Structures are given as structure tokens and as C-alpha cells.
Coordinates of C-alpha atoms and ligand atoms in Angstrom, one line a residue:
Chain A
M1 CA -17.4 0.0 19.3
P2 CA -16.3 -3.5 20.2
P3 CA -16.3 -4.2 24.0
L4 CA -13.0 -3.5 25.6
E5 CA -11.1 -6.6 26.3
T6 CA -9.9 -7.2 29.8
T7 CA -6.2 -7.9 29.8
I8 CA -5.0 -10.9 31.8
D9 CA -1.4 -9.7 31.9
P10 CA -0.7 -8.5 35.4
I11 CA 1.6 -5.7 34.1
T12 CA -0.8 -4.3 31.7
K13 CA -3.6 -4.7 34.2
A14 CA -1.8 -2.6 36.7
K15 CA -1.5 0.2 34.1
T16 CA -5.1 -0.2 33.0
T17 CA -6.3 1.0 36.4
A18 CA -3.8 3.7 36.5
V19 CA -4.7 5.4 33.2
N20 CA -8.4 5.7 34.1
G21 CA -10.0 8.6 32.3
S22 CA -7.5 9.0 29.4
L23 CA -8.5 7.9 26.0
I24 CA -4.9 7.9 24.9
E25 CA -2.0 7.9 27.2
A26 CA 1.7 7.8 26.2
R27 CA 4.2 7.3 28.9
G28 CA 7.8 8.0 28.5
I29 CA 7.9 7.1 24.8
S30 CA 11.1 7.4 22.8
K31 CA 11.9 7.0 19.2
H32 CA 15.1 6.8 17.3
F33 CA 15.8 6.9 13.6
G34 CA 19.3 5.5 13.6
D35 CA 21.4 7.9 15.7
L36 CA 18.7 10.5 15.6
H37 CA 16.7 10.7 18.9
V38 CA 13.4 12.0 17.5
L39 CA 11.3 11.5 20.6
D40 CA 12.8 11.7 24.0
N41 CA 10.8 10.4 26.9
I42 CA 7.5 11.9 26.0
D43 CA 4.4 11.8 28.2
F44 CA 1.2 12.7 26.5
A45 CA -2.5 12.1 27.4
L46 CA -5.8 12.9 25.9
S47 CA -9.0 12.9 28.0
P48 CA -12.4 12.5 26.4
S49 CA -13.6 15.6 24.5
E50 CA -10.2 17.3 25.0
V51 CA -8.7 19.2 22.1
V52 CA -5.0 19.4 22.1
C53 CA -2.9 21.3 19.6
V54 CA 0.8 20.4 19.2
I55 CA 3.0 23.1 17.9
G56 CA 6.8 23.4 17.5
P57 CA 9.5 24.0 14.9
S58 CA 10.0 21.8 11.9
G59 CA 11.8 18.6 12.8
S60 CA 10.9 18.8 16.4
G61 CA 9.1 15.4 16.3
K62 CA 5.4 16.4 16.1
S63 CA 4.5 14.1 13.3
T64 CA 6.5 11.3 14.8
L65 CA 4.7 11.7 18.1
L66 CA 1.3 11.5 16.3
R67 CA 2.5 8.5 14.3
C68 CA 3.7 6.7 17.4
L69 CA 0.4 7.3 19.1
A70 CA -1.2 5.6 16.1
F71 CA 1.6 3.0 15.9
L72 CA 2.2 3.9 12.2
E73 CA 5.7 4.3 13.6
P74 CA 6.7 1.8 16.3
Y75 CA 8.0 3.5 19.4
D76 CA 11.2 2.1 20.9
D77 CA 10.6 2.7 24.6
G78 CA 7.7 3.6 26.8
N79 CA 4.1 2.7 26.4
V80 CA 1.1 4.0 24.5
Y81 CA -2.3 3.0 25.9
I82 CA -5.6 3.4 24.2
H83 CA -8.5 2.9 26.7
G84 CA -5.9 1.4 29.0
Q85 CA -4.8 -1.2 26.4
L86 CA -1.1 -1.3 25.4
L87 CA -0.8 -0.4 21.7
G88 CA 1.5 -2.3 19.4
Y89 CA 3.2 -4.6 21.8
E90 CA 2.3 -7.5 24.0
Q91 CA 3.9 -8.3 27.3
R92 CA 4.8 -12.0 27.4
G93 CA 6.7 -13.4 30.3
G94 CA 8.3 -10.1 31.1
M95 CA 9.3 -9.6 27.4
R96 CA 7.9 -7.2 25.1
I97 CA 7.0 -8.4 21.6
R98 CA 5.4 -6.8 18.6
A99 CA 1.6 -7.4 18.6
S100 CA -0.1 -9.0 15.6
E101 CA -1.6 -6.7 13.0
K102 CA -5.1 -7.9 14.1
A103 CA -4.3 -7.0 17.7
I104 CA -3.0 -3.6 16.7
D105 CA -6.1 -2.9 14.6
R106 CA -8.3 -3.8 17.5
V107 CA -6.6 -1.6 20.0
R108 CA -6.4 1.4 17.7
A109 CA -9.9 1.1 16.3
P110 CA -10.9 4.2 18.3
L111 CA -8.4 6.3 16.4
G112 CA -9.0 8.2 13.2
M113 CA -6.2 10.0 11.4
V114 CA -6.0 12.8 8.9
F115 CA -2.8 13.5 7.1
Q116 CA -1.2 16.6 5.6
H117 CA -1.3 15.2 2.1
F118 CA -4.8 13.7 2.4
H119 CA -3.8 10.3 1.0
L120 CA -7.1 9.7 -0.7
W121 CA -7.3 6.7 -3.0
P122 CA -7.2 8.3 -6.5
H123 CA -9.0 5.4 -8.1
R124 CA -12.1 5.8 -5.9
T125 CA -14.7 8.5 -5.9
A126 CA -15.1 10.7 -2.8
L127 CA -18.0 8.5 -1.7
Q128 CA -16.1 5.3 -2.4
N129 CA -13.2 6.7 -0.4
V130 CA -15.6 7.1 2.5
T131 CA -17.4 3.8 2.1
E132 CA -14.5 1.5 1.5
A133 CA -13.7 0.7 5.1
L134 CA -17.4 0.6 6.0
R135 CA -17.8 -2.2 3.5
L136 CA -14.5 -4.0 4.0
V137 CA -14.1 -3.7 7.8
Q138 CA -17.6 -3.2 9.1
G139 CA -19.2 -5.5 6.4
L140 CA -22.0 -3.1 5.6
S141 CA -24.0 -3.7 2.5
R142 CA -23.4 -1.3 -0.4
R143 CA -26.6 0.5 0.3
E144 CA -26.0 0.9 4.0
A145 CA -22.5 2.0 3.3
D146 CA -23.6 4.5 0.7
R147 CA -26.2 6.0 3.1
E148 CA -23.6 6.3 5.8
G149 CA -21.0 7.7 3.4
M150 CA -23.4 10.3 2.1
A151 CA -24.2 11.3 5.7
M152 CA -20.5 11.8 6.4
L153 CA -19.9 13.8 3.2
K154 CA -22.9 16.0 4.2
R155 CA -21.3 16.6 7.5
V156 CA -18.2 18.0 5.9
G157 CA -20.3 19.9 3.3
L158 CA -19.5 17.8 0.3
F159 CA -22.8 16.1 -0.4
D160 CA -22.7 17.3 -4.0
R161 CA -19.1 16.1 -4.7
A162 CA -19.8 12.5 -3.8
H163 CA -19.2 11.1 -7.2
H164 CA -16.1 13.1 -8.0
Y165 CA -12.7 11.6 -8.2
P166 CA -10.0 13.1 -5.9
A167 CA -8.2 14.5 -8.9
S168 CA -11.2 16.8 -9.6
L169 CA -11.5 18.1 -6.1
S170 CA -9.7 21.1 -4.6
G171 CA -7.2 20.6 -1.8
G172 CA -9.7 21.7 0.8
Q173 CA -12.3 19.4 -0.6
K174 CA -9.9 16.5 -0.6
Q175 CA -9.0 17.1 3.0
R176 CA -12.7 17.2 4.0
V177 CA -13.2 13.9 2.2
A178 CA -10.3 12.5 4.2
I179 CA -12.0 13.8 7.4
A180 CA -15.3 12.2 6.3
R181 CA -13.5 9.0 5.6
A182 CA -12.0 8.8 9.1
L183 CA -15.3 9.9 10.7
A184 CA -17.2 7.1 9.0
M185 CA -15.5 4.6 11.2
K186 CA -16.9 6.4 14.3
P187 CA -13.6 7.1 15.9
E188 CA -13.4 8.4 19.5
V189 CA -10.2 10.3 18.9
M190 CA -9.1 12.1 15.8
L191 CA -5.5 12.7 15.1
F192 CA -4.6 15.5 12.6
D193 CA -1.1 16.0 11.2
E194 CA -0.9 19.5 9.8
P195 CA -4.2 19.1 8.0
T196 CA -4.1 22.5 6.4
S197 CA -0.3 22.9 5.6
A198 CA -0.6 21.6 2.1
L199 CA -3.5 23.9 1.2
D200 CA -3.7 27.2 -0.6
P201 CA -4.4 29.9 2.0
E202 CA -7.9 30.5 0.8
L203 CA -8.8 26.9 1.3
V204 CA -7.6 26.6 4.9
G205 CA -10.7 28.1 6.4
E206 CA -13.1 25.5 5.1
V207 CA -11.1 22.7 6.7
L208 CA -10.6 24.5 10.0
A209 CA -14.3 25.2 10.1
V210 CA -15.1 21.5 9.8
M211 CA -12.6 20.7 12.6
K212 CA -14.0 23.4 14.8
Q213 CA -17.4 21.9 14.4
L214 CA -16.0 18.5 15.3
A215 CA -14.5 20.0 18.4
S216 CA -17.8 21.6 19.5
D217 CA -19.5 18.2 18.9
G218 CA -17.3 16.9 21.6
M219 CA -14.7 15.0 19.5
T220 CA -11.4 14.2 21.2
M221 CA -8.7 15.6 19.0
A222 CA -4.9 15.9 18.8
I223 CA -3.9 18.4 16.1
V224 CA -0.4 19.2 14.9
T225 CA -0.7 22.6 13.4
H226 CA 0.9 25.9 12.5
E227 CA -2.4 27.7 12.7
M228 CA -1.8 29.6 15.9
G229 CA -5.2 31.4 15.7
F230 CA -7.0 28.1 15.5
A231 CA -5.0 26.7 18.4
A232 CA -5.8 29.8 20.5
N233 CA -9.5 29.6 19.8
V234 CA -10.2 25.9 19.8
A235 CA -7.6 24.1 21.8
D236 CA -8.2 23.2 25.5
R237 CA -4.5 22.7 25.8
V238 CA -1.5 23.5 23.7
V239 CA 1.7 21.4 23.7
F240 CA 5.0 22.9 22.5
M241 CA 7.6 20.5 21.3
D242 CA 11.2 21.1 20.5
E243 CA 14.0 18.6 19.8
G244 CA 11.9 15.6 20.6
R245 CA 10.7 16.9 24.0
I246 CA 7.6 18.5 25.3
V247 CA 9.0 21.8 26.5
E248 CA 5.7 23.4 27.6
S249 CA 2.1 22.5 27.8
G250 CA -0.9 24.4 29.1
K251 CA -4.0 26.5 28.3
P252 CA -3.5 28.4 25.1
E253 CA -4.0 31.8 26.9
T254 CA -1.2 31.1 29.2
L255 CA 1.1 29.5 26.7
F256 CA 0.7 32.2 24.1
R257 CA 0.7 35.2 26.4
R258 CA 3.2 34.1 29.0
P259 CA 5.5 31.5 27.5
A260 CA 7.6 30.2 30.3
S261 CA 10.6 29.0 28.2
E262 CA 13.0 31.0 26.1
R263 CA 12.4 28.6 23.2
L264 CA 8.7 29.0 23.1
S265 CA 8.9 32.8 23.1
Q266 CA 11.5 32.6 20.3
F267 CA 9.2 30.3 18.4
L268 CA 6.2 32.6 18.8
N269 CA 8.2 35.6 17.9
T270 CA 9.4 34.0 14.7
W271 CA 5.8 33.1 13.9
R272 CA 4.6 36.6 14.6
E273 CA 7.2 38.1 12.4
R274 CA 6.3 35.7 9.6
A275 CA 2.6 36.4 10.1
L276 CA 3.2 40.2 9.7
T277 CA 5.2 39.9 6.5
Chain B
M1 CA 6.7 -24.7 -53.7
F2 CA 5.0 -24.8 -50.3
D3 CA 3.8 -28.3 -49.8
F4 CA 0.4 -28.2 -48.0
Q5 CA -0.2 -31.9 -48.5
L6 CA 2.9 -32.6 -46.4
L7 CA 1.5 -30.4 -43.6
F8 CA -1.8 -32.1 -43.7
E9 CA 0.0 -35.5 -43.3
M10 CA 2.0 -34.1 -40.4
R11 CA -1.0 -32.5 -38.7
G12 CA -0.7 -34.9 -35.7
L13 CA 2.8 -33.7 -34.9
I14 CA 1.9 -30.0 -35.4
L15 CA -1.2 -30.1 -33.2
Q16 CA 0.6 -32.1 -30.5
G17 CA 3.4 -29.5 -30.5
L18 CA 1.0 -26.6 -30.5
W19 CA -1.0 -28.2 -27.6
N20 CA 2.1 -28.9 -25.5
T21 CA 3.5 -25.4 -26.1
V22 CA 0.2 -23.8 -25.2
W23 CA -0.6 -25.7 -22.0
I24 CA 2.9 -25.7 -20.6
C25 CA 3.4 -22.0 -21.4
F26 CA -0.1 -21.2 -20.0
L27 CA 0.4 -23.0 -16.7
G28 CA 4.1 -21.9 -16.5
C29 CA 3.1 -18.3 -17.0
L30 CA 0.4 -18.6 -14.3
V31 CA 2.9 -19.9 -11.9
A32 CA 5.3 -17.1 -12.9
L33 CA 2.6 -14.4 -12.5
G34 CA 1.4 -15.8 -9.1
L35 CA 4.8 -16.5 -7.6
G36 CA 6.0 -13.2 -8.8
L37 CA 3.3 -11.4 -6.9
V38 CA 4.1 -13.4 -3.8
L39 CA 7.8 -12.6 -4.1
A40 CA 7.2 -8.9 -4.7
S41 CA 4.9 -8.6 -1.7
L42 CA 7.3 -10.5 0.5
R43 CA 10.2 -8.3 -0.6
L44 CA 8.3 -5.1 0.2
S45 CA 6.6 -6.2 3.4
S46 CA 9.8 -7.6 5.0
P47 CA 12.7 -5.7 3.6
R48 CA 15.1 -6.9 6.2
L49 CA 14.5 -10.6 6.6
V50 CA 13.0 -12.0 3.4
G51 CA 13.7 -9.1 1.1
P52 CA 17.4 -9.9 0.5
L53 CA 16.5 -13.5 -0.2
V54 CA 14.0 -12.5 -2.7
A55 CA 16.4 -10.0 -4.2
T56 CA 19.0 -12.8 -4.6
Y57 CA 16.4 -15.0 -6.2
I58 CA 15.6 -12.3 -8.7
E59 CA 19.3 -11.8 -9.5
L60 CA 19.6 -15.5 -10.1
C61 CA 16.7 -15.5 -12.5
R62 CA 18.3 -12.7 -14.4
G63 CA 21.7 -14.2 -14.3
I64 CA 21.0 -17.8 -15.4
P65 CA 19.9 -18.8 -18.8
L66 CA 16.5 -20.5 -18.9
L67 CA 18.2 -23.5 -20.6
V68 CA 20.5 -24.0 -17.7
I69 CA 17.6 -23.8 -15.3
L70 CA 15.8 -26.4 -17.3
F71 CA 18.9 -28.7 -17.4
L72 CA 19.2 -28.3 -13.6
L73 CA 15.6 -29.2 -13.0
Y74 CA 15.4 -32.1 -15.5
Y75 CA 18.8 -33.7 -15.3
G76 CA 19.9 -32.4 -11.9
G77 CA 16.6 -32.9 -10.2
P78 CA 16.8 -36.7 -9.8
S79 CA 20.1 -36.4 -7.8
I80 CA 18.1 -34.6 -5.1
G81 CA 15.2 -36.9 -5.5
L82 CA 13.2 -34.6 -7.7
R83 CA 11.9 -36.7 -10.6
L84 CA 10.0 -34.5 -13.0
S85 CA 8.6 -35.4 -16.4
A86 CA 10.1 -33.2 -19.1
E87 CA 6.8 -31.3 -19.4
I88 CA 6.5 -30.6 -15.7
A89 CA 10.2 -29.7 -15.5
G90 CA 9.5 -27.2 -18.4
L91 CA 6.5 -25.8 -16.7
V92 CA 8.3 -25.4 -13.4
G93 CA 11.3 -23.9 -15.1
I94 CA 9.3 -21.3 -16.9
G95 CA 7.4 -20.6 -13.7
L96 CA 10.4 -20.1 -11.5
Y97 CA 12.3 -18.2 -14.1
G98 CA 9.4 -15.9 -15.1
A99 CA 8.6 -15.2 -11.4
G100 CA 11.8 -13.4 -11.0
Y101 CA 11.0 -11.0 -13.8
F102 CA 7.4 -10.5 -12.8
A103 CA 8.4 -9.8 -9.2
E104 CA 10.4 -6.9 -10.5
I105 CA 7.6 -5.6 -12.6
Y106 CA 5.2 -5.8 -9.7
R107 CA 7.6 -4.1 -7.4
G108 CA 7.8 -1.1 -9.7
G109 CA 4.0 -1.1 -9.6
F110 CA 3.8 -1.3 -5.8
L111 CA 6.4 1.4 -5.4
S112 CA 4.4 3.8 -7.6
I113 CA 1.7 3.9 -4.9
P114 CA 2.4 6.4 -2.2
Q115 CA 2.9 4.8 1.2
G116 CA 0.5 7.3 2.8
Q117 CA -2.4 5.7 0.9
L118 CA -1.7 2.4 2.6
E119 CA -1.2 4.1 6.0
A120 CA -4.6 5.7 5.6
A121 CA -6.1 2.3 4.9
R122 CA -4.3 0.7 7.9
M123 CA -5.7 3.4 10.1
L124 CA -9.2 2.5 9.0
G125 CA -8.5 -1.2 10.0
I126 CA -8.4 -2.5 6.4
S127 CA -6.5 -5.7 6.3
R128 CA -3.2 -6.1 4.3
L129 CA -4.9 -8.5 1.9
N130 CA -7.8 -6.1 1.2
I131 CA -5.3 -3.3 0.8
L132 CA -3.5 -5.4 -1.8
R133 CA -6.8 -6.4 -3.5
R134 CA -8.6 -3.1 -3.4
I135 CA -6.0 -0.4 -3.3
Q136 CA -2.7 -1.6 -4.6
I137 CA -3.5 -4.0 -7.4
P138 CA -6.2 -1.8 -9.1
Q139 CA -3.8 1.2 -9.2
M140 CA -0.8 -0.8 -10.3
L141 CA -2.6 -2.8 -13.0
Q142 CA -2.5 0.0 -15.5
L143 CA 1.2 0.4 -14.9
I144 CA 2.2 -3.2 -15.1
V145 CA 0.1 -4.5 -17.9
P146 CA 2.4 -3.4 -20.7
P147 CA 5.6 -4.7 -19.3
S148 CA 3.8 -7.9 -18.2
T149 CA 2.5 -8.5 -21.7
N150 CA 6.0 -8.1 -23.0
Q151 CA 7.4 -10.5 -20.4
L152 CA 4.7 -13.2 -21.3
I153 CA 5.7 -12.9 -24.9
I154 CA 9.4 -13.4 -24.1
L155 CA 8.5 -16.5 -22.0
V156 CA 6.5 -18.0 -24.8
K157 CA 9.4 -17.5 -27.2
E158 CA 11.9 -18.9 -24.8
S159 CA 9.7 -21.9 -24.3
A160 CA 11.3 -23.2 -27.5
L161 CA 14.1 -24.3 -25.3
L162 CA 11.9 -27.0 -23.8
S163 CA 12.6 -28.9 -27.0
V164 CA 16.1 -29.4 -25.7
I165 CA 14.9 -31.3 -22.7
S166 CA 12.8 -33.5 -25.0
V167 CA 9.4 -31.9 -24.5
D168 CA 7.3 -32.5 -27.6
D169 CA 6.6 -28.8 -28.1
L170 CA 6.3 -26.9 -31.4
T171 CA 10.0 -26.6 -31.9
K172 CA 10.8 -30.2 -31.2
N173 CA 8.0 -31.5 -33.4
A174 CA 9.1 -29.2 -36.2
T175 CA 12.5 -30.7 -36.1
A176 CA 10.9 -34.2 -36.0
M177 CA 9.0 -33.3 -39.1
V178 CA 12.2 -32.2 -40.8
N179 CA 13.9 -35.4 -39.9
E180 CA 11.0 -37.5 -41.2
T181 CA 10.3 -35.7 -44.4
F182 CA 13.5 -33.9 -45.2
A183 CA 11.4 -30.8 -46.0
V184 CA 12.8 -27.9 -44.0
I185 CA 10.8 -24.9 -45.1
E186 CA 7.3 -26.1 -44.4
P187 CA 7.7 -27.3 -40.8
Y188 CA 9.6 -24.3 -39.6
I189 CA 7.5 -21.8 -41.4
T190 CA 4.4 -23.4 -40.0
V191 CA 5.7 -23.4 -36.4
A192 CA 6.9 -19.8 -36.8
L193 CA 3.4 -18.8 -37.8
L194 CA 1.9 -20.7 -34.9
Y195 CA 4.3 -19.0 -32.4
W196 CA 3.4 -15.7 -34.0
L197 CA -0.3 -16.5 -33.6
I198 CA 0.1 -17.3 -29.9
I199 CA 2.1 -14.2 -29.3
E200 CA -0.2 -12.0 -31.3
T201 CA -3.0 -13.3 -29.1
I202 CA -1.2 -12.4 -26.0
A203 CA -0.2 -9.0 -27.3
R204 CA -3.8 -8.2 -28.3
G205 CA -5.1 -9.4 -25.0
G206 CA -2.7 -7.2 -23.2
Y207 CA -3.6 -4.3 -25.3
A208 CA -7.3 -4.8 -24.8
L209 CA -6.9 -5.1 -21.1
E210 CA -4.8 -1.9 -21.1
K211 CA -7.6 0.0 -22.9
R212 CA -10.3 -1.4 -20.7
L213 CA -8.4 -0.4 -17.6
A214 CA -7.8 3.1 -18.9
Q215 CA -11.5 3.4 -19.7
R216 CA -12.9 1.9 -16.6
S217 CA -10.9 4.1 -14.3
R218 CA -11.4 7.6 -15.3
M219 CA -8.9 7.7 -12.6
P220 CA -5.9 10.0 -13.1
T221 CA -2.5 8.5 -13.7
P222 CA -0.5 8.1 -10.6
S223 CA 1.7 11.0 -11.4
S224 CA -1.2 13.5 -11.4
S225 CA -2.7 12.1 -8.2
D226 CA -3.1 14.0 -5.0
T227 CA 0.1 13.1 -3.4
A228 CA 3.3 14.9 -2.7
G229 CA 6.7 13.5 -2.1
A230 CA 5.9 10.2 -3.8
T231 CA 8.3 8.5 -6.1
H232 CA 6.9 7.4 -9.4
A233 CA 8.2 4.7 -11.6
T234 CA 6.9 6.5 -14.7
S235 CA 5.5 9.9 -15.3
Ligands
ATP301 N1 11.2 7.7 8.6 C1 12.2 8.5 9.0 N2 13.5 8.1 8.9 C2 14.5 8.9 9.4 N3 14.3 10.1 10.0 C3 13.1 10.5 10.1 C4 11.9 9.8 9.7 N4 10.8 10.5 9.9 C5 11.2 11.6 10.5 N5 12.6 11.6 10.7 C6 13.3 12.7 11.3 O1 12.8 12.9 12.6 C7 12.8 14.3 12.9 C8 11.4 14.7 13.4 O2 10.6 14.6 12.3 P1 9.0 14.9 12.3 O3 8.5 14.7 11.0 O4 8.4 14.2 13.5 O5 9.1 16.5 12.6 P2 7.9 17.5 12.6 O6 7.9 18.2 13.9 O7 6.6 16.9 12.2 O8 8.4 18.5 11.5 P3 7.5 19.3 10.4 O9 6.9 20.5 11.1 O10 8.5 19.7 9.4 O11 6.5 18.4 9.9 C9 13.3 15.0 11.7 O12 14.7 15.3 11.9 C10 13.1 14.0 10.6 O13 14.1 14.3 9.6
MG302 MG1 5.4 16.9 10.5

């Protein structure tokens, strides 16, 4: 990891000291798409080694939250800090301006992301998918990158699929390659957006197993998921979102057994009914 | 009777015409290919600011005959202090005109690549330029080679218009031969064959490239790739 830069800006600095302990901290972030208020004043933080699952009905803003945390989607209001550094914007003379791509890359370097639809590069083999950034970004030699890449594939149980193209991998295998690809950059935080939702049911387990292993290795993770069982077992904290707000947040036992809000109990009931049919 | 003796005597004009057509088209097409890529990238990376300007440019290329563009450059240029030789005006004309068409071809290629692949790359810290080089261009090549080959051929054919602004290209020199010898068939048949030769070379080159790309990447076509919700230009 590159050494963290000390920010000179007094505003940012003040915040830096305040967010001690959190890897990622979002404060009062909002996001609009036209008239649609998708995120409404959200506070969200992740401490080192914490595993947080984000649940909520479709359209509640879960993906948008994750994408704003990674600045794949610029947030309109509020601040996102990674290691105390403001992500995506720069304060200049009291004004907020969009940071350069380079600055964004530097601040979000500790983040890795896994998408619902994998987004592997189809013209590269599994191994090449994993080594691409090692070579282009970290400047490793081909041999070093290959060694590192094979180690990552081994970690997700795909050592023997290294030279396969994505098209000849199953969904579960693709997602595991995508996880290996993100892990290769040694992230401190992994963001998962419904990593198993595009998979056939029988392939969900292998991906969840890898994620569970990651969690027990101490990886900090934020996971948007509909896998309530996984959330109950693995999450340190569950966050329930609805209509762009965090309605409830707490330990999975508490949240699942004694939901405080009407909306969460409704959501859980719907889920249970669906699970039974 | 086809008079080969006459052609031999006129070989200077023929070769000069061939040479001019070839180098002007070659450089003009390079400009068109390069500028087209820049235009397409600009349009997609800045849809609100630069995008509409690029779109207008493309509309103009499609809406104005090449001959008019050449007249504007060659005869109109001097009035704004732009003094180009006929050859350079021709080269620039082909480059500017072709760029509009190539920009559209590339745009289709870019759009065939799902946005998520680029986001995945951005999250790994891969720079825009490397994304273009390593992820976008390799995948769009297969898709854009056939229409690009076609467009190059059209540009070479349209380059005959350079004769109108007094470039000594194949067409102009053919006419010069006619005027000199009063033979009509031999000069025009000869340049027709030479144009065909150039174009056939481009067509075969394009075809070979297409085959090589298909072989090299055992990669699936974009439509069968591991993506959902993506729009594809072709299927
Ligand atoms: N790029 C966009 N442009 C316009 N509207 C968008 C965009 N992305 C998301 N939205 C809208 O924002 C709202 C929240 O979307 P989001 O994808 O964050 O929900 P979600 O909780 O992840 O839902 P799901 O469980 O279906 O994935 C939805 O109403 C969606 O239609
Ligand atoms: Mg979503």
C-alpha cells in the first residue's frame, strides 16, 4: 500500500482526525438520478475486519450506495472518506470540485469490488484477468504477475482453470475469478454487489464459501445480498435499506429476530414466504 | 486494339498518378482512422460537453459532399489564411471527411463493450489509456474491421475527386493522357485496373486481419460473453 498522504486542507484534516478507526466512512451522502432521490442522507462506516451485509427491497438504493462508496457513481452531497481521505472530490477554497482520475485511483486503491455480473474481460483467460492489473498498475513482470495470479486463483479454488476463457467457465467459477482478480491488488476492503444473484442456485455455495473464508481471514467487507442465511452467519452487522435510507442496522441476531421497524419485518416475512415456496 | 505501346510511352504519367493517389490516400486514411478514434473517445467520455460538438461534426461529414469539402479547403482556405497545396488539401480533406465516418464505426465498437468491464478495470486502478489499449480496442477490433475496410475502400474511390482540385492523381493523369493522345480506352482502363488493384489490396488486407483476429482470440463473440443487460451492435 502506498503511504497515506497527509492532507493540507484544513477542512479535510479536521475530518481526518474525526474518522479515526474507520476504513470507509460515508457521512450524509445523497444521490439523485434526475428527480429520483436514490440515496437520502446516508451514514455508513466500516471498521477494519468488519463484515457488513446490506439488505433491502429491490430499488432501495443498495447498489447505488456501494457504487457511491467506490465513486463509480459520484454522490451529490455528503462525504465519503477512505482512510480519512475524501473520495472523489477536492476542497479548494471552500469549493468542492471533482478530483482527478489519478487522485480518485489513489484514494480508492484500498477498495476491491465484485459485481453481480462478474464483468470479466472475455478476451483474457482467467489468469490474464487476474494478472492484468498486476502488470499494468503494479508494473510486475510477466513471471511475477503469473505467480501472484496463480496464487490468487488457488485461493479461490481455480488453479486448474487458469488458462480457460470466461466463456468456458461456469457462473460460479467466473465469480470466483472476479474475486481473485480483485484480491490480487491486495485490497483492504472488498465490496460485493449481489455476488450470487446471477448464479444458478447450485453454484451459489461455492462463491459464498470463498467469501466466508475471506471473512474469517479478517477481510473487511461490505456485501449487498439477498442471502439471509449467509448474512446471519457471517455478518458482524446487517444494514437494512429502504427507499434510499438506512432504516435499521445492528447485529444479525437482533435484526432478524426482533426487527424494530414495520418495514423490516414485512421485508423478512416476504423473504420467508418466498423461501418456503 | 489495346495499344500497349501508348501506355509504355505514358508510363511517367501513370506512375506519377499512382504514386500520388497512393500516398495521399494512405496518409489521408491514417488521419481519418486516428482522428476518428479521438472523436469517438471524446464523444463517449464527455457526452455532455464535447459529445454534441463531435456529433455535429459527424453530421457535417455525412451531409457535405467530399468535393465541397475539398473546394472549401483549397479555394476557401486562403481567405482565412490557410494556404495548402492541392495535395495537402486533398490529404486533409480525406482525413477530416473520413474521420466522421470512422468515429461512428468506432462508437459502435465501443458501445458493444459492456460498461461493467470498464468499471471493473477502473476499480483495479487501470488507467483510461490502458483500458482503451488493452480492453476496449482488442474487443472492438473484430467488430470494426469489416466496416472499416469498407470505409477505406470508399475513401480511395472518392479520392478521384482530388483531380478536380488539380492534384495529379490517377484520374487527373488519365484525363491528361486522353488529352495528349486522343486515346480514351487505354488510359481509363488502365487507371480503372490500378484503382481496382489498390482496393483489392485493402480488401484482402482487411480480410486477412479479420481472420487473424478471429483465430488469435479464441475469444467468444461479444454476444455470447458473460454479460447481462448489455446492448450489442451486432449479434
Ligand atoms: N444510472 C441510473 N440512472 C437512473 N436511475 C437509476 C440509475 N441507477 C439506479 N437507478 C434507480 O435508483 C434506484 C435504486 O437503484 P439501486 O440499483 O441502487 O437499487 P438496489 O437496491 O440495488 O436494487 P436491486 O436489489 O434491484 O439491485 C432504482 O429506482 C433505480 O431505478
Ligand atoms: Mg442492486
